[in-house]
CSV table of C-alpha atoms in Angstrom, one decimal:
chain,number,residue,atom,x,y,z
A,1,MET,CA,100.0,68.7,82.5
A,2,GLY,CA,101.0,71.9,84.2
A,3,TYR,CA,99.8,73.4,87.5
A,4,THR,CA,97.9,76.6,88.4
A,5,ILE,CA,99.5,78.8,91.0
A,6,SER,CA,97.0,77.6,93.6
A,7,GLU,CA,97.8,73.9,92.9
A,8,LYS,CA,101.5,74.7,93.2
A,9,ILE,CA,101.1,76.2,96.6
A,10,LEU,CA,98.9,73.4,97.9
A,11,LEU,CA,101.4,70.8,96.5
A,12,ALA,CA,104.3,72.5,98.2
A,13,HIS,CA,102.7,72.2,101.6
A,14,THR,CA,102.2,68.4,101.3
A,15,ASP,CA,104.6,65.4,101.0
A,16,LYS,CA,102.9,64.4,97.8
A,17,LYS,CA,104.6,64.3,94.4
A,18,ASP,CA,101.6,65.5,92.5
A,19,ILE,CA,98.0,66.5,93.0
A,20,LYS,CA,94.9,66.9,90.8
A,21,PRO,CA,91.6,68.8,91.1
A,22,GLY,CA,89.0,66.9,93.1
A,23,GLU,CA,91.6,65.1,95.2
A,24,PHE,CA,91.5,65.3,99.0
A,25,ILE,CA,94.8,66.2,100.6
A,26,GLU,CA,96.3,67.0,104.0
A,27,ALA,CA,98.6,70.0,104.1
A,28,ASP,CA,100.7,72.0,106.6
A,29,VAL,CA,99.5,75.5,107.1
A,30,ASP,CA,101.7,78.5,107.5
A,31,LEU,CA,99.1,80.5,109.5
A,32,ALA,CA,95.8,79.7,111.3
A,33,LEU,CA,93.5,82.6,112.1
A,34,GLY,CA,90.6,83.1,114.4
A,35,ASN,CA,88.4,86.0,115.6
A,36,ASP,CA,86.1,86.8,118.5
A,37,ILE,CA,83.2,84.9,116.9
A,38,THR,CA,84.9,81.8,115.5
A,39,ALA,CA,87.9,81.3,117.8
A,40,PRO,CA,86.0,80.6,121.0
A,41,LEU,CA,84.5,77.5,119.3
A,42,ALA,CA,87.9,76.4,118.1
A,43,ILE,CA,89.4,76.9,121.6
A,44,ALA,CA,86.6,74.8,123.2
A,45,GLU,CA,87.2,72.0,120.7
A,46,PHE,CA,91.0,72.2,121.2
A,47,LYS,CA,90.6,71.8,124.9
A,48,LYS,CA,88.1,68.9,124.4
A,49,ALA,CA,90.6,67.2,122.0
A,50,VAL,CA,93.6,67.5,124.3
A,51,CYS,CA,91.5,66.1,127.2
A,52,THR,CA,90.3,63.0,125.3
A,53,GLY,CA,93.2,62.6,122.9
A,54,GLN,CA,90.8,62.0,120.0
A,55,SER,CA,92.2,64.5,117.6
A,56,PRO,CA,95.3,64.0,115.3
A,57,GLN,CA,98.5,64.6,117.2
A,58,LYS,CA,102.2,64.7,116.3
A,59,ALA,CA,104.3,61.9,117.5
A,60,GLY,CA,105.3,62.5,121.1
A,61,HIS,CA,102.8,65.4,121.4
A,62,PRO,CA,101.3,65.1,125.0
A,63,SER,CA,97.6,64.7,125.6
A,64,ILE,CA,96.7,65.1,129.2
A,65,LYS,CA,93.8,66.7,131.1
A,66,TYR,CA,93.3,70.4,130.5
A,67,ASP,CA,92.4,72.1,133.8
A,68,GLY,CA,92.8,75.8,133.0
A,69,VAL,CA,96.6,75.5,132.8
A,70,PRO,CA,98.0,74.5,129.4
A,71,SER,CA,98.7,70.8,129.7
A,72,CYS,CA,98.9,70.5,125.9
A,73,LYS,CA,100.5,73.2,123.8
A,74,VAL,CA,99.4,74.5,120.4
A,75,PHE,CA,101.5,73.3,117.5
A,76,ASP,CA,103.3,76.6,117.0
A,77,ARG,CA,102.5,79.8,119.0
A,78,LYS,CA,104.0,81.9,116.3
A,79,LYS,CA,101.7,80.5,113.6
A,80,ILE,CA,98.4,81.2,115.3
A,81,VAL,CA,96.7,84.6,115.0
A,82,LEU,CA,93.8,85.8,117.2
A,83,VAL,CA,92.1,89.0,116.4
A,84,PRO,CA,89.0,90.3,118.4
A,85,ASP,CA,87.5,92.5,115.6
A,86,HIS,CA,83.9,91.6,115.0
A,87,PHE,CA,82.2,92.7,118.2
A,88,ALA,CA,85.2,94.7,119.6
A,89,PRO,CA,85.4,96.9,121.4
A,90,ALA,CA,82.9,94.7,123.2
A,91,LYS,CA,79.3,95.8,122.6
A,92,ASP,CA,77.7,93.7,125.4
A,93,LEU,CA,78.4,91.1,128.0
A,94,ARG,CA,78.3,88.2,125.6
A,95,SER,CA,80.8,89.7,123.3
A,96,ALA,CA,83.0,90.7,126.2
A,97,ASN,CA,83.1,87.1,127.3
A,98,GLN,CA,84.1,85.9,123.9
A,99,CYS,CA,86.9,88.5,123.6
A,100,LYS,CA,88.1,87.4,127.1
A,101,GLU,CA,88.2,83.8,125.9
A,102,LEU,CA,90.7,84.8,123.2
A,103,ALA,CA,92.8,86.9,125.6
A,104,ASP,CA,92.9,84.1,128.2
A,105,PHE,CA,93.8,81.4,125.6
A,106,ALA,CA,96.5,83.7,124.1
A,107,ARG,CA,98.0,84.2,127.5
A,108,GLU,CA,97.9,80.5,128.5
A,109,GLN,CA,99.4,79.4,125.2
A,110,LYS,CA,101.7,82.4,124.8
A,111,ILE,CA,100.3,83.1,121.4
A,112,GLU,CA,102.7,85.6,119.8
A,113,ASN,CA,100.2,87.2,117.5
A,114,TYR,CA,97.2,88.1,119.7
A,115,PHE,CA,96.0,91.6,118.9
A,116,GLU,CA,94.1,93.3,121.7
A,117,VAL,CA,92.0,96.5,121.3
A,118,GLY,CA,94.6,99.3,120.8
A,119,CYS,CA,96.8,97.0,118.7
A,120,MET,CA,94.1,95.2,116.7
A,121,GLY,CA,92.3,96.1,113.4
A,122,ILE,CA,90.0,94.3,111.0
A,123,GLU,CA,91.8,91.0,110.6
A,124,HIS,CA,92.1,90.8,106.9
A,125,VAL,CA,93.7,94.2,106.7
A,126,LEU,CA,95.8,93.8,109.8
A,127,LEU,CA,97.6,90.6,108.9
A,128,PRO,CA,99.1,91.8,105.6
A,129,GLU,CA,100.0,95.1,107.3
A,130,LYS,CA,101.9,93.2,110.0
A,131,GLY,CA,103.7,91.1,107.4
A,132,LEU,CA,102.1,87.9,108.7
A,133,VAL,CA,101.1,86.7,105.2
A,134,GLY,CA,103.3,86.6,102.1
A,135,PRO,CA,103.5,85.1,98.6
A,136,GLY,CA,103.3,81.3,98.5
A,137,ASP,CA,101.8,80.9,102.0
A,138,LEU,CA,99.0,78.5,102.8
A,139,VAL,CA,96.7,80.3,105.2
A,140,ILE,CA,93.4,79.1,106.8
A,141,GLY,CA,91.1,81.4,108.8
A,142,ALA,CA,87.8,80.7,110.6
A,143,ASP,CA,86.3,83.6,108.6
A,144,SER,CA,85.1,83.4,105.0
A,145,HIS,CA,86.9,86.5,103.9
A,146,THR,CA,90.3,84.9,104.6
A,147,CYS,CA,90.5,84.7,100.8
A,148,THR,CA,91.7,88.4,100.9
A,149,TYR,CA,95.3,87.3,101.2
A,150,GLY,CA,95.2,85.8,97.7
A,151,ALA,CA,96.0,89.3,96.5
A,152,LEU,CA,99.6,88.6,97.8
A,153,GLY,CA,99.9,85.4,95.9
A,154,ALA,CA,99.0,83.2,98.9
A,155,TYR,CA,96.5,80.4,99.0
A,156,ALA,CA,94.1,81.6,101.7
A,157,THR,CA,90.7,80.2,102.5
A,158,GLY,CA,88.1,80.1,105.1
A,159,VAL,CA,87.4,77.1,107.3
A,160,GLY,CA,85.1,76.0,110.1
A,161,SER,CA,86.0,76.4,113.8
A,162,THR,CA,86.6,72.7,114.2
A,163,ASP,CA,89.1,72.7,111.3
A,164,LEU,CA,90.8,75.6,113.0
A,165,ALA,CA,90.9,73.6,116.3
A,166,ARG,CA,92.6,70.8,114.5
A,167,ALA,CA,95.2,73.2,113.1
A,168,PHE,CA,95.9,74.4,116.6
A,169,ILE,CA,96.9,70.9,117.5
A,170,ASP,CA,99.1,69.8,114.7
A,171,GLY,CA,99.3,72.6,112.1
A,172,LYS,CA,97.5,70.6,109.5
A,173,CYS,CA,94.2,70.9,107.6
A,174,TRP,CA,92.5,68.9,104.9
A,175,PHE,CA,91.7,70.4,101.5
A,176,LYS,CA,89.8,69.4,98.4
A,177,VAL,CA,92.0,70.5,95.5
A,178,ALA,CA,89.7,73.1,93.8
A,179,ARG,CA,89.4,73.6,90.1
A,180,SER,CA,90.4,77.1,88.9
A,181,LEU,CA,88.6,79.8,86.9
A,182,LYS,CA,90.8,82.3,85.1
A,183,PHE,CA,89.7,85.9,84.6
A,184,VAL,CA,91.6,88.1,82.2
A,185,TYR,CA,90.9,91.9,82.3
A,186,THR,CA,92.0,94.0,79.4
A,187,GLY,CA,91.8,97.7,78.6
A,188,LYS,CA,92.2,100.7,80.8
A,189,LEU,CA,90.1,101.7,83.8
A,190,ASN,CA,88.2,104.9,83.9
A,191,LYS,CA,88.4,107.5,86.7
A,192,TRP,CA,86.6,106.5,89.9
A,193,VAL,CA,86.7,102.8,88.9
A,194,GLY,CA,88.8,100.3,90.9
A,195,GLY,CA,89.1,96.9,92.3
A,196,LYS,CA,85.7,97.0,94.0
A,197,ASP,CA,84.0,97.7,90.7
A,198,LEU,CA,86.0,94.9,88.9
A,199,ILE,CA,84.9,92.3,91.4
A,200,LEU,CA,81.3,93.5,91.4
A,201,TYR,CA,81.3,93.4,87.6
A,202,THR,CA,82.8,89.8,87.8
A,203,ILE,CA,80.2,88.6,90.3
A,204,GLY,CA,77.5,90.3,88.3
A,205,LYS,CA,78.6,88.3,85.3
A,206,ILE,CA,79.0,84.8,86.9
A,207,GLY,CA,76.6,85.0,89.8
A,208,VAL,CA,77.0,84.3,93.5
A,209,ASP,CA,77.6,80.6,92.8
A,210,GLY,CA,79.6,81.1,89.6
A,211,ALA,CA,82.8,80.0,91.2
A,212,LEU,CA,81.4,77.5,93.7
A,213,TYR,CA,84.3,75.6,95.4
A,214,MET,CA,86.7,76.9,92.8
A,215,VAL,CA,89.7,79.2,92.8
A,216,MET,CA,89.3,82.6,91.0
A,217,GLU,CA,92.6,83.6,89.4
A,218,PHE,CA,92.7,87.3,88.4
A,219,SER,CA,95.0,88.3,85.6
A,220,GLY,CA,95.5,90.5,82.6
A,221,GLU,CA,97.0,94.0,82.0
A,222,VAL,CA,94.4,95.7,84.2
A,223,ILE,CA,95.4,93.6,87.2
A,224,ARG,CA,99.1,94.1,86.5
A,225,ARG,CA,98.5,97.9,86.9
A,226,LEU,CA,96.2,97.6,89.9
A,227,PRO,CA,97.5,98.9,93.2
A,228,MET,CA,97.7,96.4,96.1
A,229,ASP,CA,94.7,97.9,98.0
A,230,ASP,CA,92.5,97.3,94.9
A,231,ARG,CA,93.8,93.8,94.6
A,232,PHE,CA,92.9,93.1,98.2
A,233,ALA,CA,89.4,94.3,97.5
A,234,MET,CA,89.1,91.9,94.6
A,235,SER,CA,90.4,88.8,96.4
A,236,ASN,CA,88.3,89.7,99.4
A,237,MET,CA,85.1,89.2,97.6
A,238,ALA,CA,85.9,86.0,95.8
A,239,ILE,CA,83.8,84.2,98.4
A,240,GLU,CA,80.8,86.3,97.3
A,241,ALA,CA,81.0,84.2,94.0
A,242,GLY,CA,81.3,81.0,96.1
A,243,ALA,CA,85.0,80.7,95.5
A,244,ARG,CA,87.4,78.9,97.9
A,245,ALA,CA,90.1,81.5,97.1
A,246,GLY,CA,90.8,84.5,94.9
A,247,ILE,CA,94.4,84.7,93.8
A,248,ILE,CA,96.7,87.0,91.9
A,249,GLU,CA,100.2,86.0,90.7
A,250,PRO,CA,102.8,88.0,92.7
A,251,ASP,CA,104.6,90.6,90.6
A,252,ASP,CA,106.7,93.8,91.1
A,253,ILE,CA,103.8,95.6,92.8
A,254,THR,CA,103.4,92.7,95.3
A,255,PHE,CA,107.1,92.5,96.0
A,256,GLU,CA,107.4,96.2,96.6
A,257,TYR,CA,104.4,96.0,99.1
A,258,VAL,CA,106.2,93.2,100.9
A,259,ARG,CA,109.5,95.2,101.0
A,260,GLU,CA,107.6,98.2,102.4
A,261,VAL,CA,106.0,96.1,105.1
A,262,THR,CA,109.3,94.6,106.0
A,263,ARG,CA,110.9,98.0,106.3
A,264,SER,CA,108.0,99.3,108.4
A,265,GLN,CA,108.0,96.3,110.7
A,266,SER,CA,111.8,96.3,111.1
A,267,SER,CA,111.7,100.0,112.0
A,268,ALA,CA,109.0,99.3,114.6
A,269,GLU,CA,111.1,96.4,116.0
A,270,ASN,CA,114.1,98.7,116.4
A,271,ARG,CA,111.9,101.2,118.3
A,272,ARG,CA,110.7,98.5,120.6
A,273,ASP,CA,114.2,97.3,121.2
A,274,LEU,CA,115.2,100.8,122.2
A,275,ALA,CA,112.2,101.2,124.4
A,276,SER,CA,113.0,97.9,126.2
A,277,LYS,CA,116.5,99.0,126.9
A,278,THR,CA,115.2,102.2,128.5
A,279,GLY,CA,112.5,100.4,130.5
A,280,GLY,CA,109.6,100.8,128.1
A,281,PRO,CA,107.6,97.6,127.6
A,282,PRO,CA,106.7,96.4,124.1
A,283,LYS,CA,103.1,96.5,123.2
A,284,ILE,CA,101.0,93.4,123.0
A,285,GLY,CA,100.2,92.4,119.5
A,286,GLU,CA,103.1,94.1,117.7
A,287,THR,CA,104.8,91.5,115.5
A,288,SER,CA,108.5,90.8,115.1
A,289,PRO,CA,109.8,91.0,111.6
A,290,ALA,CA,111.1,87.5,111.9
A,291,LYS,CA,108.2,86.1,110.0
A,292,LEU,CA,108.9,88.6,107.2
A,293,ALA,CA,112.4,87.3,106.8
A,294,GLY,CA,111.0,84.2,105.3
A,295,HIS,CA,109.4,86.2,102.5
A,296,LYS,CA,112.2,86.8,100.1
A,297,VAL,CA,111.4,89.8,97.9
A,298,THR,CA,113.9,89.0,95.1
A,299,LYS,CA,112.8,87.2,92.0
A,300,ASP,CA,114.4,83.9,93.0
A,301,LYS,CA,113.4,80.4,91.9
A,302,LYS,CA,110.8,80.2,94.7
A,303,PHE,CA,108.9,83.3,93.5
A,304,GLY,CA,109.6,82.6,89.9
A,305,SER,CA,107.5,79.4,90.3
A,306,LEU,CA,104.6,81.3,91.8
A,307,LYS,CA,103.0,81.6,88.4
A,308,SER,CA,100.5,79.3,86.7
A,309,ASP,CA,102.1,77.1,84.0
A,310,SER,CA,101.3,77.8,80.4
A,311,ASP,CA,99.7,74.4,80.1
A,312,ALA,CA,97.7,74.6,83.4
A,313,VAL,CA,94.1,73.5,83.1
A,314,TYR,CA,91.2,75.8,83.9
A,315,GLU,CA,87.6,75.0,84.3
A,316,LYS,CA,86.9,78.1,82.2
A,317,VAL,CA,88.6,81.3,81.1
A,318,TYR,CA,86.8,84.6,81.0
A,319,GLU,CA,88.3,87.6,79.1
A,320,TRP,CA,86.7,91.0,79.4
A,321,ASP,CA,87.6,94.5,78.1
A,322,VAL,CA,86.7,96.8,81.0
A,323,SER,CA,87.6,100.1,79.3
A,324,LYS,CA,84.0,101.3,79.4
A,325,LEU,CA,83.3,100.1,83.0
A,326,GLU,CA,81.8,102.7,85.2
A,327,PRO,CA,81.3,102.7,89.0
A,328,LEU,CA,79.0,99.9,90.0
A,329,VAL,CA,76.6,99.2,92.8
A,330,ALA,CA,75.3,95.9,94.0
A,331,CYS,CA,71.6,96.2,94.8
A,332,PRO,CA,69.6,94.3,97.4
A,333,HIS,CA,69.7,91.5,98.2
A,334,LEU,CA,72.7,89.8,96.4
A,335,PRO,CA,76.2,91.0,95.5
A,336,CYS,CA,75.5,89.8,91.9
A,337,ASN,CA,72.5,92.2,91.5
A,338,VAL,CA,74.8,94.8,89.9
A,339,LYS,CA,73.9,98.1,88.2
A,340,PRO,CA,75.8,101.2,87.2
A,341,ALA,CA,75.7,103.9,89.9
A,342,SER,CA,74.4,106.4,87.3
A,343,GLU,CA,71.2,104.4,87.0
A,344,LEU,CA,70.3,104.5,90.7
A,345,LYS,CA,70.1,108.2,91.4
A,346,ASP,CA,66.5,107.8,92.7
A,347,ILE,CA,67.6,105.6,95.6
A,348,LYS,CA,67.3,107.6,98.8
A,349,LEU,CA,69.7,106.7,101.6
A,350,ASP,CA,69.5,106.8,105.4
A,351,GLN,CA,73.1,105.7,106.1
A,352,VAL,CA,76.5,105.5,104.4
A,353,VAL,CA,79.3,103.2,105.8
A,354,ILE,CA,82.9,103.6,104.5
A,355,GLY,CA,85.2,100.9,105.9
A,356,SER,CA,85.5,97.1,106.3
A,357,CYS,CA,88.0,94.5,105.2
A,358,THR,CA,87.0,95.3,101.6
A,359,ASN,CA,87.4,99.1,101.6
A,360,GLY,CA,88.8,100.4,104.9
A,361,ARG,CA,92.4,101.0,103.8
A,362,ILE,CA,94.1,104.3,103.7
A,363,SER,CA,93.7,104.7,99.9
A,364,ASP,CA,89.9,104.2,100.3
A,365,LEU,CA,89.7,106.9,103.0
A,366,ARG,CA,91.8,109.3,100.9
A,367,ILE,CA,89.4,108.9,98.0
A,368,ALA,CA,86.4,109.5,100.2
A,369,ALA,CA,88.0,112.5,101.9
A,370,LYS,CA,88.9,114.1,98.5
A,371,ILE,CA,85.2,114.1,97.6
A,372,LEU,CA,83.9,115.2,101.1
A,373,LYS,CA,86.4,118.0,101.7
A,374,ASN,CA,84.7,121.3,102.4
A,375,LYS,CA,81.3,119.7,101.9
A,376,LYS,CA,78.5,118.6,104.2
A,377,ILE,CA,76.6,115.3,104.1
A,378,LYS,CA,72.8,115.4,103.5
A,379,SER,CA,70.8,116.5,106.5
A,380,GLY,CA,69.3,113.5,108.3
A,381,LEU,CA,71.8,111.0,106.8
A,382,ARG,CA,74.3,109.1,109.0
A,383,LEU,CA,77.9,108.8,107.7
A,384,ILE,CA,80.1,106.2,109.5
A,385,VAL,CA,83.7,106.0,108.6
A,386,ILE,CA,85.8,103.1,110.0
A,387,PRO,CA,89.5,102.8,109.3
A,388,ALA,CA,90.5,99.2,109.2
A,389,THR,CA,93.5,99.3,111.5
A,390,GLN,CA,95.1,101.5,114.2
A,391,LYS,CA,97.9,102.3,111.7
A,392,ILE,CA,95.4,103.5,109.2
A,393,TYR,CA,93.5,105.4,111.9
A,394,LEU,CA,96.7,107.3,112.8
A,395,GLU,CA,97.5,108.0,109.1
A,396,ALA,CA,94.0,109.4,108.6
A,397,VAL,CA,94.4,111.7,111.6
A,398,LYS,CA,97.8,112.9,110.6
A,399,GLU,CA,96.7,113.6,107.0
A,400,GLY,CA,93.6,115.5,108.2
A,401,LEU,CA,91.2,112.9,106.7
A,402,ALA,CA,89.5,112.3,110.0
A,403,GLN,CA,88.8,116.0,110.4
A,404,ILE,CA,87.3,116.2,106.9
A,405,PHE,CA,84.9,113.3,107.8
A,406,VAL,CA,83.9,114.9,111.1
A,407,GLU,CA,83.5,118.4,109.7
A,408,ALA,CA,81.4,117.0,106.9
A,409,GLY,CA,79.0,115.6,109.5
A,410,GLY,CA,80.1,112.0,109.8
A,411,ILE,CA,81.7,110.0,112.6
A,412,PHE,CA,85.2,108.5,112.6
A,413,SER,CA,85.3,105.2,114.5
A,414,THR,CA,87.9,103.0,116.1
A,415,PRO,CA,88.7,99.9,113.9
A,416,THR,CA,85.9,97.3,114.0
A,417,CYS,CA,83.9,95.0,111.7
A,418,GLY,CA,80.9,96.4,113.4
A,419,PRO,CA,78.1,97.3,111.0
A,420,CYS,CA,79.2,95.0,108.2
A,421,LEU,CA,77.8,91.9,109.9
A,422,GLY,CA,75.0,93.6,111.7
A,423,GLY,CA,77.1,93.6,114.9
A,424,HIS,CA,77.1,97.2,116.2
A,425,MET,CA,78.2,100.7,115.2
A,426,GLY,CA,75.5,101.2,112.6
A,427,ILE,CA,72.6,98.7,112.7
A,428,LEU,CA,69.7,99.3,110.4
A,429,THR,CA,66.1,99.3,111.5
A,430,GLU,CA,63.0,98.4,109.4
A,431,GLY,CA,62.8,100.2,106.1
A,432,GLU,CA,66.2,101.9,106.3
A,433,VAL,CA,68.5,102.0,103.3
A,434,CYS,CA,72.3,101.9,103.5
A,435,LEU,CA,75.0,102.3,101.0
A,436,ALA,CA,78.2,100.6,102.2
A,437,THR,CA,81.7,99.8,101.0
A,438,THR,CA,81.4,96.4,102.6
A,439,ASN,CA,81.0,93.0,100.9
A,440,ARG,CA,77.6,91.5,101.6
A,441,ASN,CA,74.1,92.8,101.2
A,442,PHE,CA,72.0,89.7,102.0
A,443,ILE,CA,68.6,90.1,103.7
A,444,GLY,CA,69.2,91.2,107.3
A,445,ARG,CA,72.9,91.5,106.9
A,446,MET,CA,73.2,94.8,108.7
A,447,GLY,CA,70.2,94.6,110.9
A,448,SER,CA,66.5,94.3,110.2
A,449,PRO,CA,65.3,91.8,107.5
A,450,GLN,CA,63.2,94.7,106.3
A,451,SER,CA,66.3,97.0,105.7
A,452,PHE,CA,68.1,97.4,102.4
A,453,VAL,CA,71.9,97.3,101.7
A,454,TYR,CA,73.7,98.5,98.6
A,455,LEU,CA,77.4,98.0,98.0
A,456,SER,CA,79.8,100.4,96.2
A,457,ASN,CA,83.3,101.7,96.1
A,458,PRO,CA,84.4,104.5,98.5
A,459,ALA,CA,84.0,107.3,95.8
A,460,VAL,CA,80.4,106.4,95.2
A,461,ALA,CA,79.7,106.1,98.9
A,462,ALA,CA,81.2,109.6,99.7
A,463,ALA,CA,79.4,111.3,96.8
A,464,SER,CA,76.1,109.7,97.8
A,465,ALA,CA,76.6,110.8,101.4
A,466,ILE,CA,76.6,114.4,100.2
A,467,THR,CA,73.4,114.1,98.0
A,468,GLY,CA,71.5,111.6,100.2
A,469,ARG,CA,71.0,109.5,97.1
A,470,ILE,CA,73.2,107.0,95.2
A,471,THR,CA,75.4,109.3,93.1
A,472,HIS,CA,78.1,109.0,90.6
A,473,PRO,CA,81.2,110.8,91.9
A,474,GLU,CA,81.5,112.9,88.7
A,475,LYS,CA,78.2,114.6,89.8
A,476,ILE,CA,79.9,116.2,92.8
């Protein structure tokens, strides 16, 4: 019996000779991620564990009292990533304290990949941009949307803060080998339709528990033509169907993305080397391309094996022709409550948010700006545009996109998760209606339990900001 790509990655990170779905395994992780909400809990448990010596430890790994100075080191300071992005820039005293805990721990443990405000971005966009994740990696993150990295051909999944704490200690995590669902998309996508619409369509078909504790494997001719940003959007929302991971086999598009990141990071490293020689300090949170060196971009045996075997076993295979698919919108209060945007023209909006780890990439902002250029948003409506990283922020400024958003009547924010989780930068009050390019629309997700959140792609969001109602882009 063959293996799926997910099973191959899990197996490669153990000392086992074979694995099977339903089996519990212990595996070495390539990267362990935490943010300003989840990492403080992990840090507290890490400190508690090294004080008592009750957690798993490597042979010879010291366990002595932690008194503010690291008496026990993390397993690998290069394989831990800390990103204050949910409530950052800090919105209040409590969030400031949580961000400080990350900063202090990173300093004490000399964590190489700590991204302070000014270097940070929304974690699930930032890590691929920095080259910290690549094909074949096993990644855990104390955030449910860690599954985003599956777009690169990595097995990436969300875990609890205590699991993250354990990984801080010895670089391991337990996994239940998940069964896989295969999704095959055929046909050709219409204009204004992209990865966000494909994943909304999928969730609409199978429901929010349709992939419960399974892996969603996206494939077919449509996926092979899909740009990386759209792939990230699809893998990002696998969790909205209950999945442990959402993965795409790496191909030429994946490898070119990795090459480009490698070139970009190497160029940045060269600039920092020059700056250091002339007295200029390197910026905190900027990553060396050393990690990237491990991700070979040639089609060698390693990457050649990152495909599911022809005799791999799936729980179920779905095959859909999406040639007639139009832009979709998830209506309150579930991501599976999906309808065509053209059928929702009577829904009046108070706010539109363009951004998030789903749709805050530069291609998303370009699509929105194309529609909003030389136009004004509906009077009385709030338009909030949030680029996902500082790099994307600067690209949007240089390309004139930020100016388009502001001149249209919107605001252009520093990178933050902000409104997506009801944190800050766009909280809804009772009775308000928002259309967002985010990933969840549960009751109270963006503020008041009496508010309403609709989800769409950036094109629908931009068009709707102009009319003040949910609008198909072709109507603008």
